Amino acid sequence: MLEPWNNKNLLPPPVQTCQSSRQNDNDSRYLKSICSNAVTILSKQSPLHKESALLSRFLYKYDKKFRNDIGYRIFKKINTALRRYLMLNVLKDVENFSMTLPKVEDRDQALPTRQMLQYVMVRLMSLSKVMLRISVCCKQAAVFYLDRVKRGDSHWMSLMPYALLSRIWSLSNILVQHSCRWYSQMYQFLNKLQMKGLPLLPENYELPVNLEEWLDLKNQEDFGRFNWSQKDKEIYSNLIEDDDEEGNTIDRLFMYINEVNKDNDEMEVKLQHDFDEIDNSEMNVPKKFVDKGQAISRENFKKFFVEPKVETKIKKDSYYHSIDRVSNVKTLVEFINKEESYRYEHGTLSLTNQLSFMQWQSLKKSLLSLCDCLGNDRKIQRKFLKIWKEKCIDCC
């Protein structure tokens, strides 16, 4: 037979109330404050819901790539536990129980039955158990993804799930602590409420007095440890999980960081010592081995800072490509042919290399239209400069 906290088909008891005396007024107020605190915290779990959505997307996208990976299989267990958490809906159960508690201005003190409080406490047990399961699976899966990052095996696809596991682990631990605190505060009111109707819990079943002892949170750091068949004691000795080693994971992590920093400091000191020896050896070189160079005059020294003049001589037979050569129809046609050949052969000599193909075709068409017009050379030159300015200079 399944225990009540593990039975998802457990139905809530009927909503009933019992009359109580004025002596329980303070108790009802304290119990209502506990429920209001639980409702406030459980209603602000949107970060956990967002992380759950990211986790489900990762499983959907990389199912084929990591389907045989052990860390990925544990990753899927976390998704199953998160879905179970969404099915619990503890927030609604606590709200329904809080609505049956009397308000401050009510004269008639009508308290809920003991079965209703038992049902809320059982739901808190289920919540704590699911959150503890998520925390343990996150710790186990993180070991494999961190190992991938260290080995450089698909590290960019391992950093995201490792960070996701870290955030879910922290949120689940917080909910475990809150559920244990709410349970211990509600347990003291269990005998103060009256039984009415059929019992909720099976016979010979008692709710645990302390939820932390029932979950064994003292040994929470030992949950999820792997018994490795081979352990490397030289590399990452402080990060390997060992049952005989005292201290938690954070202490081992800081010990490893201190050792790495110590090794780096020793390496820096050694390198600095080597550099100092090199400098001292250079300073102790005898003067007869020092190369002073050759003495030169001041005029020759100034020549090193004078840039040599490059004389660009244009041969008489060479063609000087410029828009200033366009003066008539013949030079215009020659300019267009040279420019088109330079564009496809010598890009540096082209004057229209900043134009696209379509812009050059538009410019070429406009320039060829000048060859058909009847006019003097001065008019052709003026129109050529106007078209060049509009379609070559202004368009850039």
Tab-separated table of C-alpha atoms in Angstrom:
chain	number	residue	atom	x	y	z
A	1	MET	CA	0.000	0.000	0.000
A	2	LEU	CA	1.304	3.403	-0.921
A	3	GLU	CA	1.970	5.902	1.793
A	4	PRO	CA	-0.272	8.980	1.759
A	5	TRP	CA	2.510	11.358	0.703
A	6	ASN	CA	3.301	9.141	-2.325
A	7	ASN	CA	-0.305	8.579	-3.384
A	8	LYS	CA	-1.248	11.014	-6.126
A	9	ASN	CA	-4.873	9.807	-6.024
A	10	LEU	CA	-5.335	10.905	-2.423
A	11	LEU	CA	-8.573	12.901	-2.248
A	12	PRO	CA	-8.956	15.897	0.078
A	13	PRO	CA	-11.351	15.575	3.021
A	14	PRO	CA	-14.695	17.404	2.992
A	15	VAL	CA	-14.654	21.018	4.122
A	16	GLN	CA	-16.053	21.009	7.652
A	17	THR	CA	-15.644	23.239	10.674
A	18	CYS	CA	-16.010	22.782	14.404
A	19	GLN	CA	-16.914	25.293	17.087
A	20	SER	CA	-14.136	26.295	19.425
A	21	SER	CA	-13.715	28.526	22.438
A	22	ARG	CA	-12.173	31.947	22.620
A	23	GLN	CA	-9.001	30.425	24.040
A	24	ASN	CA	-8.038	29.250	20.572
A	25	ASP	CA	-8.255	32.758	19.144
A	26	ASN	CA	-4.502	33.356	19.209
A	27	ASP	CA	-3.853	29.889	17.837
A	28	SER	CA	-6.107	30.483	14.860
A	29	ARG	CA	-4.388	33.791	14.111
A	30	TYR	CA	-0.956	32.168	14.249
A	31	LEU	CA	-2.112	29.319	12.008
A	32	LYS	CA	-3.556	31.802	9.525
A	33	SER	CA	-0.265	33.739	9.447
A	34	ILE	CA	1.563	30.475	8.657
A	35	CYS	CA	-0.791	29.765	5.765
A	36	SER	CA	-0.527	33.315	4.422
A	37	ASN	CA	3.276	33.065	4.485
A	38	ALA	CA	3.126	29.752	2.611
A	39	VAL	CA	0.742	31.194	0.021
A	40	THR	CA	2.999	34.214	-0.522
A	41	ILE	CA	6.124	32.109	-1.094
A	42	LEU	CA	4.451	29.424	-3.217
A	43	SER	CA	2.827	32.037	-5.451
A	44	LYS	CA	6.235	33.553	-6.291
A	45	GLN	CA	7.794	30.497	-7.889
A	46	SER	CA	7.881	31.911	-11.417
A	47	PRO	CA	11.722	31.570	-11.592
A	48	LEU	CA	11.385	27.826	-11.010
A	49	HIS	CA	8.688	27.597	-13.669
A	50	LYS	CA	10.901	29.437	-16.175
A	51	GLU	CA	13.837	27.147	-15.450
A	52	SER	CA	11.537	24.151	-15.884
A	53	ALA	CA	10.475	25.454	-19.290
A	54	LEU	CA	14.126	25.876	-20.347
A	55	LEU	CA	14.893	22.360	-19.167
A	56	SER	CA	12.057	20.854	-21.214
A	57	ARG	CA	13.220	22.752	-24.342
A	58	PHE	CA	16.752	21.445	-23.873
A	59	LEU	CA	15.459	17.891	-23.627
A	60	TYR	CA	13.428	18.340	-26.791
A	61	LYS	CA	16.279	19.851	-28.824
A	62	TYR	CA	19.197	17.618	-27.823
A	63	ASP	CA	17.419	14.312	-27.310
A	64	LYS	CA	19.101	12.633	-30.297
A	65	LYS	CA	22.586	13.920	-29.508
A	66	PHE	CA	22.712	13.036	-25.777
A	67	ARG	CA	20.211	10.179	-25.589
A	68	ASN	CA	22.943	7.691	-24.570
A	69	ASP	CA	24.643	10.034	-22.087
A	70	ILE	CA	24.282	9.149	-18.389
A	71	GLY	CA	24.063	12.793	-17.340
A	72	TYR	CA	21.308	13.380	-19.876
A	73	ARG	CA	19.287	10.454	-18.501
A	74	ILE	CA	19.483	11.924	-15.009
A	75	PHE	CA	18.516	15.234	-16.616
A	76	LYS	CA	15.288	13.593	-17.806
A	77	LYS	CA	14.561	12.414	-14.257
A	78	ILE	CA	14.630	16.052	-13.138
A	79	ASN	CA	12.060	16.912	-15.788
A	80	THR	CA	9.804	14.104	-14.528
A	81	ALA	CA	10.125	15.345	-10.939
A	82	LEU	CA	9.327	18.916	-11.990
A	83	ARG	CA	6.202	17.726	-13.764
A	84	ARG	CA	5.191	15.929	-10.566
A	85	TYR	CA	5.718	19.196	-8.684
A	86	LEU	CA	3.351	21.000	-11.047
A	87	MET	CA	0.733	18.260	-10.535
A	88	LEU	CA	0.860	18.654	-6.747
A	89	ASN	CA	-0.544	22.205	-6.741
A	90	VAL	CA	0.166	22.688	-3.034
A	91	LEU	CA	-0.672	26.374	-3.354
A	92	LYS	CA	-4.343	25.642	-4.007
A	93	ASP	CA	-4.560	23.239	-1.048
A	94	VAL	CA	-3.063	25.768	1.360
A	95	GLU	CA	-5.373	28.512	0.072
A	96	ASN	CA	-8.450	26.332	0.567
A	97	PHE	CA	-7.362	25.529	4.106
A	98	SER	CA	-6.646	29.190	4.862
A	99	MET	CA	-10.119	30.223	3.707
A	100	THR	CA	-11.733	28.034	6.387
A	101	LEU	CA	-9.802	29.742	9.184
A	102	PRO	CA	-11.747	32.455	11.036
A	103	LYS	CA	-10.985	36.100	10.453
A	104	VAL	CA	-10.135	38.587	13.160
A	105	GLU	CA	-13.526	40.338	13.097
A	106	ASP	CA	-15.527	37.086	13.251
A	107	ARG	CA	-17.261	36.490	16.567
A	108	ASP	CA	-17.977	32.822	15.995
A	109	GLN	CA	-14.744	30.881	16.168
A	110	ALA	CA	-15.156	27.993	13.720
A	111	LEU	CA	-11.938	26.087	13.072
A	112	PRO	CA	-11.341	23.457	10.361
A	113	THR	CA	-11.172	19.774	11.205
A	114	ARG	CA	-8.041	17.803	11.964
A	115	GLN	CA	-8.359	15.859	8.708
A	116	MET	CA	-8.024	19.086	6.697
A	117	LEU	CA	-4.806	20.012	8.472
A	118	GLN	CA	-3.501	16.478	8.022
A	119	TYR	CA	-4.137	16.707	4.300
A	120	VAL	CA	-2.160	19.970	4.026
A	121	MET	CA	0.714	18.460	5.996
A	122	VAL	CA	0.744	15.383	3.757
A	123	ARG	CA	0.947	17.650	0.716
A	124	LEU	CA	3.884	19.450	2.303
A	125	MET	CA	5.570	16.078	2.783
A	126	SER	CA	5.061	15.326	-0.916
A	127	LEU	CA	6.460	18.733	-1.870
A	128	SER	CA	9.572	18.311	0.269
A	129	LYS	CA	10.162	14.781	-1.057
A	130	VAL	CA	9.874	15.897	-4.684
A	131	MET	CA	12.153	18.898	-4.132
A	132	LEU	CA	14.727	16.693	-2.415
A	133	ARG	CA	14.580	14.294	-5.362
A	134	ILE	CA	15.199	17.216	-7.748
A	135	SER	CA	18.134	18.428	-5.637
A	136	VAL	CA	19.795	14.986	-5.611
A	137	CYS	CA	19.330	14.473	-9.362
A	138	CYS	CA	20.707	17.955	-10.099
A	139	LYS	CA	23.821	17.122	-8.098
A	140	GLN	CA	24.314	13.832	-9.930
A	141	ALA	CA	23.776	15.273	-13.415
A	142	ALA	CA	26.046	18.248	-12.710
A	143	VAL	CA	28.992	15.876	-12.132
A	144	PHE	CA	28.822	14.588	-15.713
A	145	TYR	CA	28.277	17.993	-17.354
A	146	LEU	CA	31.120	19.536	-15.359
A	147	ASP	CA	33.357	16.677	-16.503
A	148	ARG	CA	32.426	17.480	-20.111
A	149	VAL	CA	33.399	21.110	-19.597
A	150	LYS	CA	36.768	20.115	-18.123
A	151	ARG	CA	37.501	17.762	-21.025
A	152	GLY	CA	36.343	20.285	-23.641
A	153	ASP	CA	33.820	17.801	-25.049
A	154	SER	CA	30.896	19.859	-26.428
A	155	HIS	CA	31.583	22.432	-23.736
A	156	TRP	CA	29.318	25.053	-25.286
A	157	MET	CA	26.429	22.562	-25.114
A	158	SER	CA	27.337	21.547	-21.543
A	159	LEU	CA	27.672	24.949	-19.914
A	160	MET	CA	24.000	25.815	-20.413
A	161	PRO	CA	22.589	22.652	-18.741
A	162	TYR	CA	25.216	22.917	-15.979
A	163	ALA	CA	24.103	26.479	-15.180
A	164	LEU	CA	20.465	25.396	-15.435
A	165	LEU	CA	21.062	22.547	-12.985
A	166	SER	CA	22.751	24.942	-10.547
A	167	ARG	CA	19.784	27.317	-10.529
A	168	ILE	CA	17.204	24.528	-10.135
A	169	TRP	CA	19.288	22.977	-7.337
A	170	SER	CA	19.305	26.221	-5.342
A	171	LEU	CA	15.566	26.819	-5.829
A	172	SER	CA	14.665	23.261	-4.821
A	173	ASN	CA	16.758	23.452	-1.641
A	174	ILE	CA	14.984	26.664	-0.647
A	175	LEU	CA	11.567	25.021	-1.064
A	176	VAL	CA	12.704	22.041	1.014
A	177	GLN	CA	13.672	24.351	3.870
A	178	HIS	CA	10.391	26.288	3.667
A	179	SER	CA	8.263	23.142	3.614
A	180	CYS	CA	10.069	21.761	6.674
A	181	ARG	CA	9.492	25.017	8.546
A	182	TRP	CA	5.777	25.154	7.655
A	183	TYR	CA	5.324	21.517	8.631
A	184	SER	CA	6.910	21.977	12.064
A	185	GLN	CA	4.770	25.057	12.739
A	186	MET	CA	1.547	23.285	11.735
A	187	TYR	CA	2.293	20.111	13.656
A	188	GLN	CA	1.767	21.792	17.043
A	189	PHE	CA	-1.856	22.564	16.086
A	190	LEU	CA	-2.632	18.975	15.115
A	191	ASN	CA	-3.952	17.911	18.539
A	192	LYS	CA	-5.815	21.183	19.073
A	193	LEU	CA	-8.232	20.546	16.197
A	194	GLN	CA	-11.142	18.120	16.417
A	195	MET	CA	-11.775	14.998	14.403
A	196	LYS	CA	-15.024	14.995	12.462
A	197	GLY	CA	-16.095	12.324	10.036
A	198	LEU	CA	-14.047	9.515	8.570
A	199	PRO	CA	-10.280	9.475	9.166
A	200	LEU	CA	-8.032	10.591	6.340
A	201	LEU	CA	-4.929	8.571	7.168
A	202	PRO	CA	-4.850	4.771	7.274
A	203	GLU	CA	-4.731	2.873	10.544
A	204	ASN	CA	-1.473	2.728	12.503
A	205	TYR	CA	-0.036	5.536	10.413
A	206	GLU	CA	1.330	8.588	12.159
A	207	LEU	CA	2.698	11.753	10.691
A	208	PRO	CA	6.390	12.370	11.447
A	209	VAL	CA	7.063	14.837	14.221
A	210	ASN	CA	10.084	16.415	12.546
A	211	LEU	CA	10.145	16.569	8.759
A	212	GLU	CA	13.893	17.243	8.625
A	213	GLU	CA	14.626	13.998	10.446
A	214	TRP	CA	12.175	12.144	8.233
A	215	LEU	CA	13.998	13.452	5.133
A	216	ASP	CA	17.406	12.930	6.800
A	217	LEU	CA	18.614	16.387	5.805
A	218	LYS	CA	21.656	16.057	8.060
A	219	ASN	CA	23.150	13.698	5.497
A	220	GLN	CA	21.966	15.724	2.514
A	221	GLU	CA	25.531	16.286	1.337
A	222	ASP	CA	26.007	12.510	1.064
A	223	PHE	CA	22.933	12.079	-1.143
A	224	GLY	CA	23.729	11.471	-4.783
A	225	ARG	CA	27.361	10.461	-4.271
A	226	PHE	CA	28.871	7.985	-6.721
A	227	ASN	CA	31.126	5.118	-5.695
A	228	TRP	CA	33.764	5.460	-8.395
A	229	SER	CA	35.685	2.318	-9.288
A	230	GLN	CA	38.831	4.316	-10.116
A	231	LYS	CA	39.772	7.569	-8.414
A	232	ASP	CA	42.565	9.878	-9.480
A	233	LYS	CA	44.234	11.157	-6.322
A	234	GLU	CA	46.627	13.544	-8.011
A	235	ILE	CA	44.305	15.486	-10.302
A	236	TYR	CA	41.244	17.169	-8.767
A	237	SER	CA	41.745	15.281	-5.510
A	238	ASN	CA	39.666	17.833	-3.628
A	239	LEU	CA	36.769	17.689	-6.069
A	240	ILE	CA	36.345	13.879	-6.153
A	241	GLU	CA	33.525	12.758	-3.915
A	242	ASP	CA	34.814	10.546	-1.119
A	243	ASP	CA	32.638	9.241	1.681
A	244	ASP	CA	35.543	9.231	4.166
A	245	GLU	CA	36.473	12.853	3.484
A	246	GLU	CA	35.071	15.418	5.907
A	247	GLY	CA	33.629	18.738	4.860
A	248	ASN	CA	31.080	19.666	2.262
A	249	THR	CA	31.480	20.297	-1.429
A	250	ILE	CA	32.043	24.035	-1.035
A	251	ASP	CA	34.996	23.496	1.313
A	252	ARG	CA	36.583	21.034	-1.121
A	253	LEU	CA	36.070	23.479	-3.955
A	254	PHE	CA	37.814	26.284	-2.074
A	255	MET	CA	40.664	23.944	-1.158
A	256	TYR	CA	41.154	23.106	-4.827
A	257	ILE	CA	41.085	26.797	-5.821
A	258	ASN	CA	43.694	27.624	-3.163
A	259	GLU	CA	45.979	24.877	-4.460
A	260	VAL	CA	45.660	26.136	-8.027
A	261	ASN	CA	46.405	29.712	-6.931
A	262	LYS	CA	49.374	28.488	-4.916
A	263	ASP	CA	50.812	26.667	-7.942
A	264	ASN	CA	50.303	29.764	-10.099
A	265	ASP	CA	52.070	31.962	-7.547
A	266	GLU	CA	55.034	29.576	-7.421
A	267	MET	CA	55.232	29.570	-11.211
A	268	GLU	CA	55.162	33.383	-11.334
A	269	VAL	CA	57.928	33.604	-8.717
A	270	LYS	CA	60.048	31.137	-10.689
A	271	LEU	CA	59.556	33.024	-13.964
A	272	GLN	CA	60.370	36.332	-12.272
A	273	HIS	CA	63.554	34.812	-10.839
A	274	ASP	CA	64.579	33.589	-14.312
A	275	PHE	CA	63.951	37.040	-15.798
A	276	ASP	CA	66.011	38.678	-13.051
A	277	GLU	CA	68.914	36.325	-13.773
A	278	ILE	CA	68.728	37.186	-17.476
A	279	ASP	CA	68.745	40.925	-16.716
A	280	ASN	CA	71.681	40.572	-14.314
A	281	SER	CA	73.643	38.569	-16.869
A	282	GLU	CA	73.081	41.298	-19.445
A	283	MET	CA	74.154	43.975	-16.991
A	284	ASN	CA	77.382	42.096	-16.152
A	285	VAL	CA	78.579	41.858	-19.778
A	286	PRO	CA	82.132	43.183	-20.083
A	287	LYS	CA	82.628	46.398	-22.006
A	288	LYS	CA	84.826	44.801	-24.647
A	289	PHE	CA	81.879	42.652	-25.782
A	290	VAL	CA	79.445	45.555	-26.059
A	291	ASP	CA	78.714	46.531	-29.676
A	292	LYS	CA	78.668	50.360	-29.787
A	293	GLY	CA	78.069	50.534	-33.524
A	294	GLN	CA	79.764	52.856	-36.026
A	295	ALA	CA	80.054	56.591	-35.573
A	296	ILE	CA	78.317	58.714	-38.221
A	297	SER	CA	77.999	62.419	-38.779
A	298	ARG	CA	74.940	64.470	-37.857
A	299	GLU	CA	74.074	65.127	-41.507
A	300	ASN	CA	73.968	61.418	-42.319
A	301	PHE	CA	71.897	60.801	-39.183
A	302	LYS	CA	69.257	63.328	-40.334
A	303	LYS	CA	68.920	61.566	-43.667
A	304	PHE	CA	67.276	58.609	-41.910
A	305	PHE	CA	64.273	60.801	-41.033
A	306	VAL	CA	63.827	62.383	-44.454
A	307	GLU	CA	61.349	60.603	-46.717
A	308	PRO	CA	62.760	59.957	-50.160
A	309	LYS	CA	60.998	61.756	-52.984
A	310	VAL	CA	59.300	59.442	-55.383
A	311	GLU	CA	59.318	60.845	-58.844
A	312	THR	CA	56.412	59.662	-60.911
A	313	LYS	CA	57.264	60.093	-64.510
A	314	ILE	CA	54.638	59.468	-67.131
A	315	LYS	CA	55.829	58.128	-70.360
A	316	LYS	CA	54.749	59.848	-73.490
A	317	ASP	CA	53.236	56.696	-74.920
A	318	SER	CA	51.426	55.721	-71.685
A	319	TYR	CA	47.773	56.563	-71.146
A	320	TYR	CA	46.951	58.831	-68.195
A	321	HIS	CA	43.432	57.867	-67.001
A	322	SER	CA	41.602	60.936	-65.711
A	323	ILE	CA	38.339	62.838	-66.238
A	324	ASP	CA	40.381	65.891	-67.271
A	325	ARG	CA	41.274	64.165	-70.564
A	326	VAL	CA	37.637	64.149	-71.695
A	327	SER	CA	37.294	67.065	-74.068
A	328	ASN	CA	35.462	65.652	-77.123
A	329	VAL	CA	33.613	62.577	-78.383
A	330	LYS	CA	36.788	60.645	-79.179
A	331	THR	CA	38.305	61.084	-75.717
A	332	LEU	CA	34.919	60.328	-74.151
A	333	VAL	CA	34.663	56.961	-75.907
A	334	GLU	CA	38.274	56.198	-75.030
A	335	PHE	CA	37.619	57.082	-71.371
A	336	ILE	CA	34.572	54.810	-71.190
A	337	ASN	CA	36.432	51.854	-72.717
A	338	LYS	CA	39.441	52.277	-70.430
A	339	GLU	CA	37.233	52.638	-67.347
A	340	GLU	CA	35.320	49.489	-68.161
A	341	SER	CA	38.501	47.506	-68.700
A	342	TYR	CA	40.017	48.844	-65.468
A	343	ARG	CA	36.913	47.868	-63.494
A	344	TYR	CA	37.241	44.200	-64.456
A	345	GLU	CA	41.047	43.907	-64.663
A	346	HIS	CA	42.699	46.525	-62.423
A	347	GLY	CA	40.397	47.643	-59.626
A	348	THR	CA	42.913	50.111	-58.202
A	349	LEU	CA	43.177	52.096	-61.450
A	350	SER	CA	39.430	52.403	-61.846
A	351	LEU	CA	37.791	55.707	-60.953
A	352	THR	CA	34.388	54.108	-60.321
A	353	ASN	CA	35.329	51.140	-58.170
A	354	GLN	CA	33.042	52.430	-55.401
A	355	LEU	CA	29.993	52.087	-57.668
A	356	SER	CA	27.996	48.920	-57.998
A	357	PHE	CA	27.374	47.149	-61.279
A	358	MET	CA	23.972	48.745	-61.807
A	359	GLN	CA	25.265	52.212	-60.914
A	360	TRP	CA	28.096	51.850	-63.406
A	361	GLN	CA	25.675	50.735	-66.130
A	362	SER	CA	23.503	53.785	-65.502
A	363	LEU	CA	26.545	56.078	-65.638
A	364	LYS	CA	27.841	54.402	-68.788
A	365	LYS	CA	24.483	54.754	-70.538
A	366	SER	CA	24.298	58.450	-69.724
A	367	LEU	CA	27.850	59.052	-70.987
A	368	LEU	CA	27.249	57.167	-74.248
A	369	SER	CA	24.192	59.313	-74.876
A	370	LEU	CA	26.522	62.326	-75.128
A	371	CYS	CA	28.202	60.780	-78.172
A	372	ASP	CA	24.958	61.027	-80.177
A	373	CYS	CA	24.237	64.657	-79.390
A	374	LEU	CA	25.373	67.291	-81.834
A	375	GLY	CA	27.327	70.020	-80.135
A	376	ASN	CA	30.718	71.543	-79.710
A	377	ASP	CA	33.460	70.045	-77.589
A	378	ARG	CA	32.952	72.557	-74.802
A	379	LYS	CA	29.303	71.579	-74.410
A	380	ILE	CA	30.175	67.869	-74.293
A	381	GLN	CA	32.801	68.491	-71.622
A	382	ARG	CA	30.349	70.523	-69.513
A	383	LYS	CA	27.642	67.849	-69.723
A	384	PHE	CA	30.168	65.116	-68.946
A	385	LEU	CA	31.241	66.840	-65.710
A	386	LYS	CA	27.610	67.373	-64.733
A	387	ILE	CA	26.705	63.699	-65.233
A	388	TRP	CA	29.897	62.574	-63.463
A	389	LYS	CA	29.078	64.707	-60.462
A	390	GLU	CA	25.463	63.469	-60.185
A	391	LYS	CA	26.008	59.745	-60.735
A	392	CYS	CA	29.514	59.157	-59.426
A	393	ILE	CA	30.398	61.724	-56.765
A	394	ASP	CA	27.064	62.650	-55.187
A	395	CYS	CA	25.713	59.082	-55.045
A	396	CYS	CA	28.575	57.814	-52.840
